[in-house]
Coordinates of C-alpha atoms and ligand atoms in Angstrom, one line a residue:
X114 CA 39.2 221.0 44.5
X115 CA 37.7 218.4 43.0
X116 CA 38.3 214.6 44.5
X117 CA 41.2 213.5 41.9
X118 CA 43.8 215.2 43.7
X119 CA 43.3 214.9 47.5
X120 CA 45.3 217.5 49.8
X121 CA 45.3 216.6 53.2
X122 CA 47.4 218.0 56.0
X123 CA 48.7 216.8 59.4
X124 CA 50.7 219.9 61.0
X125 CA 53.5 221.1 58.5
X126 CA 53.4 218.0 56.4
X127 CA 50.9 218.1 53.3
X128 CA 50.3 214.7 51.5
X129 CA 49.1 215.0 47.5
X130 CA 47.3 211.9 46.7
X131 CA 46.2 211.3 42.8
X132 CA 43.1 209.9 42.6
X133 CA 42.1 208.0 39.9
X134 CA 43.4 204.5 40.8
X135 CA 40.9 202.9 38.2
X136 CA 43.1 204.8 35.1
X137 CA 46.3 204.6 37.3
X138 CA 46.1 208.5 38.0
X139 CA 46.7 209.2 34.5
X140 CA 46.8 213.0 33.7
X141 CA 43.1 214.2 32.5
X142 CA 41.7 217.5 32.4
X143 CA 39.8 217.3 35.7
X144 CA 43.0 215.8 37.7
X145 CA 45.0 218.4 35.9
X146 CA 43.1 221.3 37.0
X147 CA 43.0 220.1 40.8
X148 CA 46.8 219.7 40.6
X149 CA 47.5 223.3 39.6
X150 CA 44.7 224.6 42.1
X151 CA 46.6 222.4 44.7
X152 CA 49.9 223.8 43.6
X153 CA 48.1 227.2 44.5
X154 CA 47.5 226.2 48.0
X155 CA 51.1 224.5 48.6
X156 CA 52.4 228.0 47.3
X157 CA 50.2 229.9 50.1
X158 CA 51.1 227.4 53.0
X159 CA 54.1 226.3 52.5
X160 CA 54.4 223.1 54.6
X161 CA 57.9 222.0 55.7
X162 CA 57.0 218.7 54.0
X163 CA 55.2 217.4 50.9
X164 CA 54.4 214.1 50.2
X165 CA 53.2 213.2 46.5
X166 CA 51.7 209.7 46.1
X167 CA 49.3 208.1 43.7
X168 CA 45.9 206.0 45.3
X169 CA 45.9 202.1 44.7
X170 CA 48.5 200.2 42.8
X171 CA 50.0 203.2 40.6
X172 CA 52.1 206.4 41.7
X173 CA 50.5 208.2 37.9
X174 CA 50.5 206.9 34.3
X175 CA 51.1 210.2 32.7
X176 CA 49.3 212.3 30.5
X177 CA 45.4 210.4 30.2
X178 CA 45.5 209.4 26.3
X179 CA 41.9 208.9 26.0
X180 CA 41.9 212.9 26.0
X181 CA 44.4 212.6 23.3
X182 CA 41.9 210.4 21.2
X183 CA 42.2 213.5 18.5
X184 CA 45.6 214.5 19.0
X185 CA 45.7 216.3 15.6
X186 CA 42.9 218.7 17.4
X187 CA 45.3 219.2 20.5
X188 CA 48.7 221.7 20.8
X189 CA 50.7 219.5 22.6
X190 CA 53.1 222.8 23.5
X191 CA 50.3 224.4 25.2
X192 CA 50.1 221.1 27.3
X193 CA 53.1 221.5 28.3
X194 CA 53.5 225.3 28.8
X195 CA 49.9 225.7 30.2
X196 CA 50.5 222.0 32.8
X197 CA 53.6 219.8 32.7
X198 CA 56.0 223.3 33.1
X199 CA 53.7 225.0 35.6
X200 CA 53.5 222.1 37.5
X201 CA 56.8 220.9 37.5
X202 CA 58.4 224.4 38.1
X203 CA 55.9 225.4 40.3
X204 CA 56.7 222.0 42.7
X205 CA 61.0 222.8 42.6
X206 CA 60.4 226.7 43.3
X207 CA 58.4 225.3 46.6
X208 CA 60.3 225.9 49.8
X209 CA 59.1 222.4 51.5
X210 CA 61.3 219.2 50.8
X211 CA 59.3 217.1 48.4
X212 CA 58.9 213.6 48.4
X213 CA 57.8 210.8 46.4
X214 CA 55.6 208.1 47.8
X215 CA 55.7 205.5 45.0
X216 CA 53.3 202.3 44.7
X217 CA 53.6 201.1 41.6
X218 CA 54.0 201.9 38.7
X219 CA 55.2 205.9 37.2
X220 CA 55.0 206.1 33.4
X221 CA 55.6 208.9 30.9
X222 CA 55.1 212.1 32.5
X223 CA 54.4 210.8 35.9
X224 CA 57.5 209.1 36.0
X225 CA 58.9 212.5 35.3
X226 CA 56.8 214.3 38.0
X227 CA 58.3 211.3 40.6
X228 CA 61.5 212.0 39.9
X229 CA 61.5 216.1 40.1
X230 CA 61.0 215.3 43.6
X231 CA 64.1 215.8 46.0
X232 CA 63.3 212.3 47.4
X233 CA 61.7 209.0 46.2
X234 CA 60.7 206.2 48.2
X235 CA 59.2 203.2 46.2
X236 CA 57.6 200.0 46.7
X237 CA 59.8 197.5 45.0
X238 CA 57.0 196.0 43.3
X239 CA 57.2 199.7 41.5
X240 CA 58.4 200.7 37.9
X241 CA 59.6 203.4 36.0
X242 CA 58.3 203.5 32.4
X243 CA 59.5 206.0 29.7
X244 CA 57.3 205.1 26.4
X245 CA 57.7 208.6 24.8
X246 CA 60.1 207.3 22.2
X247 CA 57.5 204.5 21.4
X248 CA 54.6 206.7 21.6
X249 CA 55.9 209.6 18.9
X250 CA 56.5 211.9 22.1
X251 CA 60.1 214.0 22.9
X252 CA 60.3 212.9 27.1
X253 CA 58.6 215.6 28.8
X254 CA 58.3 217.0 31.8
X255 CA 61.7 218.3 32.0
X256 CA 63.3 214.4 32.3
X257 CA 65.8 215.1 29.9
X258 CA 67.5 217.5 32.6
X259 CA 66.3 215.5 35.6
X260 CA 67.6 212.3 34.7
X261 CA 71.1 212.7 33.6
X262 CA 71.8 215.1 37.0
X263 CA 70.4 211.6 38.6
X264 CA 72.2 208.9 36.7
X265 CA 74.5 210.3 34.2
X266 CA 74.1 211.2 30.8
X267 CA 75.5 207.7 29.4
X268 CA 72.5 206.2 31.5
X269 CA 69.7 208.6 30.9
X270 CA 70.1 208.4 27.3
X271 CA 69.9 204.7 27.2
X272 CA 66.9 204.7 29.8
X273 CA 65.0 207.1 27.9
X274 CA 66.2 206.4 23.9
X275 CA 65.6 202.6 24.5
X276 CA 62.5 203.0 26.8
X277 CA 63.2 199.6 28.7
X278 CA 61.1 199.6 32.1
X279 CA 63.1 200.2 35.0
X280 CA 62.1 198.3 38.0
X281 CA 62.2 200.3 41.5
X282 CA 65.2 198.4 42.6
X283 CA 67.5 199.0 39.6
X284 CA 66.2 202.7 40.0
X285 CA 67.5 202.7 43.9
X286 CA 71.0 200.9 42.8
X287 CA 72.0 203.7 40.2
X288 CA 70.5 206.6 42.2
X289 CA 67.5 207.2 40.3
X290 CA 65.7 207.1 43.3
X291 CA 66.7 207.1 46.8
X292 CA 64.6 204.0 48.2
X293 CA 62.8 200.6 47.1
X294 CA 61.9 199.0 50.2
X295 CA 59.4 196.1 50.5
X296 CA 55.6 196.9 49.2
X297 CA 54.7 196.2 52.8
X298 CA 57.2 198.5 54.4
X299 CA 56.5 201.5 51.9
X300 CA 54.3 203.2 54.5
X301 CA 56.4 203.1 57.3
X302 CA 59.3 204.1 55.7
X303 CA 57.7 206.7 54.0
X304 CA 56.5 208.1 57.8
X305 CA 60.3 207.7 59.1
X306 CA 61.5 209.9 56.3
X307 CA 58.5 212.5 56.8
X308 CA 59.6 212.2 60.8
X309 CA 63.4 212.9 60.0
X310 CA 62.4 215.7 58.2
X311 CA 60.0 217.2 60.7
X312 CA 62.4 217.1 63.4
X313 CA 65.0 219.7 61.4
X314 CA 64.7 223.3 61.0
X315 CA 62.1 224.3 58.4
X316 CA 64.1 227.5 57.3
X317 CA 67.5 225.3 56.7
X318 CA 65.6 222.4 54.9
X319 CA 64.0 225.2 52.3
X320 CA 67.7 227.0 52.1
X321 CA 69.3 223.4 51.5
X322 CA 66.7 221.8 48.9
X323 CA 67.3 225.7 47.1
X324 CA 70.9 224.7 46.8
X325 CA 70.7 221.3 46.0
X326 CA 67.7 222.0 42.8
X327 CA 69.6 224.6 41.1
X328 CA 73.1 224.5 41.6
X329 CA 75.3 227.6 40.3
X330 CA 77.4 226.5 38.0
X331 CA 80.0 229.2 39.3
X332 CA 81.5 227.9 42.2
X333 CA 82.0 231.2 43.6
X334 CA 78.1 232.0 42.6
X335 CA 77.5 229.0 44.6
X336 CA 79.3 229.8 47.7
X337 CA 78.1 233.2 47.7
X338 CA 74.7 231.8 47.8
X339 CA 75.6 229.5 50.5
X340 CA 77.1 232.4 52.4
X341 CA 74.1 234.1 52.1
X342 CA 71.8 231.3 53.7
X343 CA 74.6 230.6 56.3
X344 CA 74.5 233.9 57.6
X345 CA 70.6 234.4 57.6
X346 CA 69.8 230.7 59.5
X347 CA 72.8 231.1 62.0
X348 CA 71.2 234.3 63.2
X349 CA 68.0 232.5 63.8
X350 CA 66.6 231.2 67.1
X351 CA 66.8 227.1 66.3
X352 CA 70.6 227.4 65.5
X353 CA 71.6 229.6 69.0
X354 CA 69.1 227.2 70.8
X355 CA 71.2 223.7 68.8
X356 CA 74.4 225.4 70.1
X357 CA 73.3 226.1 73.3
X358 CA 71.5 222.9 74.2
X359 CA 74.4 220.6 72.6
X360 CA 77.3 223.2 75.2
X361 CA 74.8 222.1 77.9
X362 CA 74.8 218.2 76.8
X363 CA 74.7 215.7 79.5
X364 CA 77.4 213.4 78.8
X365 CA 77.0 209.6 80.2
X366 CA 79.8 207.3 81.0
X367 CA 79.2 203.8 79.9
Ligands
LIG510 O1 49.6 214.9 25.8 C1 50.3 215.8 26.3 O2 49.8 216.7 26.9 C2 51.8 215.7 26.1 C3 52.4 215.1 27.4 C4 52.6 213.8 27.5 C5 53.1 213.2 28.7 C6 52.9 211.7 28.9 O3 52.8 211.3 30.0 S1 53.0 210.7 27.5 C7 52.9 209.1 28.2 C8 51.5 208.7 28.5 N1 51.4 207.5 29.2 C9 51.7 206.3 28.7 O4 52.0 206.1 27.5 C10 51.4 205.1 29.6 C11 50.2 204.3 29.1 N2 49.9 203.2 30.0 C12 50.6 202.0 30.0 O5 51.6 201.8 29.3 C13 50.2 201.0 31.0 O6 48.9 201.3 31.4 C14 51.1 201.0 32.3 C15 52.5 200.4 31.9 C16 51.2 202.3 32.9 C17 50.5 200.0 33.3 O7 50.1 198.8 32.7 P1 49.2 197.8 33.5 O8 49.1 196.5 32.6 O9 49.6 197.6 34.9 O10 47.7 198.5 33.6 P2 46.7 198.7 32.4 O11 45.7 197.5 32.4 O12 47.4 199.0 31.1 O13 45.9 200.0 32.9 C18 44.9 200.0 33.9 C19 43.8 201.0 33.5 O14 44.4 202.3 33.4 C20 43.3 200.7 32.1 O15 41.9 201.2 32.1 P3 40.7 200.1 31.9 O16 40.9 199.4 30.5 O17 40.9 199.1 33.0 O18 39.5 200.9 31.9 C21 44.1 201.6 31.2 O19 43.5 202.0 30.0 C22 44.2 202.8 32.1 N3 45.4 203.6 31.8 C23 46.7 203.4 32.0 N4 47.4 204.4 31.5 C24 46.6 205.3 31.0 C25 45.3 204.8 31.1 N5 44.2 205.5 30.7 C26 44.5 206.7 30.0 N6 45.7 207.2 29.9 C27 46.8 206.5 30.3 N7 48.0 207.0 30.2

């Protein structure tokens, strides 16, 4: 893999750093091909948690447009079916929670690849740009379906037809994203999230982030789903072991 897209691990959490913090992580070919080949590893390894973050001041500007300096020579739709899809897909079909470590700035299709994940914690110094109106572009990177299931259809359409920037802190206050906390703070709050999620069960994390990503649309669909999860995790070890060791709980009297 080459150095644009760092994978490092630390148990069962991986952490996916882009790397390119002089172009603000844009999207080129080279940071493209190590994101897909990371994708490959996350799909054999399967870490409880995944942490996707951008080096230095950006979380990812999108695609790189100096590679677009022809665009007349480029099929846009293999872009997108041969990267954006693959990549985007290939992150929600993963059975570790995914979350968003965000710096700075997200624009265009990295704002899009920020919020696929199930949560976003951003620096409030951070922004969410959507030029694809201004640029010629349809929003890619499956953000016309992301963002209305985040904020509503009356608000998506007016964030992405109007293509105002929307700061980290109006994101957290209309449940774009779950978290802008003080640039200073990001880090730790970041680890306490990662910690939180470490401490659960891996199996009922992956059943629950399967649920929440693709609701049925059939209620009964979606409870027979749930029934199906239910009855797999409470035969397991970690539920009998949570029963057993809250029955045995020492209780203190103040
Ligand atoms: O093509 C397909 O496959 C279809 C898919 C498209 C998906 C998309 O993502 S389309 C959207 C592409 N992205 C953009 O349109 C965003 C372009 N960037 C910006 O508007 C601004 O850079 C930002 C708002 C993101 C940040 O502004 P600012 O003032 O903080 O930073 P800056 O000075 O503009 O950028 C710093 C450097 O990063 C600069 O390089 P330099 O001059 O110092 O060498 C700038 O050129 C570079 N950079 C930023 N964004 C991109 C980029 N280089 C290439 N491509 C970029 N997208």
């Amino acid at each position: 893999m080459s150095d644009t897209v760092l994978l490092q691990w630390q148990d069962d959490v991986a952490t996916l750093t882009l790397n390119r913090p002089e172009k603000l992580n844009a999207f080129n070919a080279e940071l493209k091909a190590g994101l897909l080949a990371a994708l490959g590893d996350l799909k054999r390894e399967r870490p409880k948690v995944l942490v996707i973050t951008g080096a230095g001041r950006a979380f990812a500007a999108g695609q790189d447009l100096e590679d677009r300096r022809n665009a007349s020579n480029v099929d846009l739709g293999a872009s997108i079916a041969e990267f954006y899809a693959p990549l985007v897909t290939g992150l929600a079909s993963l059975p570790s929670v995914t979350v968003a470590r965000v710096p700075g700035v997200a624009a265009g299709a990295g704002a899009s690849l920020a919020l696929s994940c199930d949560i976003v914690i951003a620096s409030d110094e951070a922004k969410f740009v959507f030029p694809f109106g201004k640029i010629g572009l349809v929003p890619d990177g499956a953000i016309t379906r992301t963002l209305p299931r985040l904020v509503g259809t009356a608000r998506a359409k007016a964030i992405l037809l109007l293509g105002a920037p929307v700061s980290a802190t109006e994101a957290a206050s209309v449940g774009m994203i779950w978290q802008a906390v003080p640039a200073a703070d990001l880090d730790e709050c970041v680890a306490a999230c990662v910690d939180g999620l470490s401490s659960q069960s891996a199996a009922a994390l992956a059943a629950t982030v399967e649920m929440l990503r693709e609701p049925s649309p059939d209620l009964a669909e979606h409870f027979h789903r749930e029934a199906r999860h239910q009855a797999r995790l409470g035969k397991s070890e970690y539920y009998q072991d949570s029963v057993t060791s809250f029955l045995n709980r020492t209780r203190h009297s103040s």
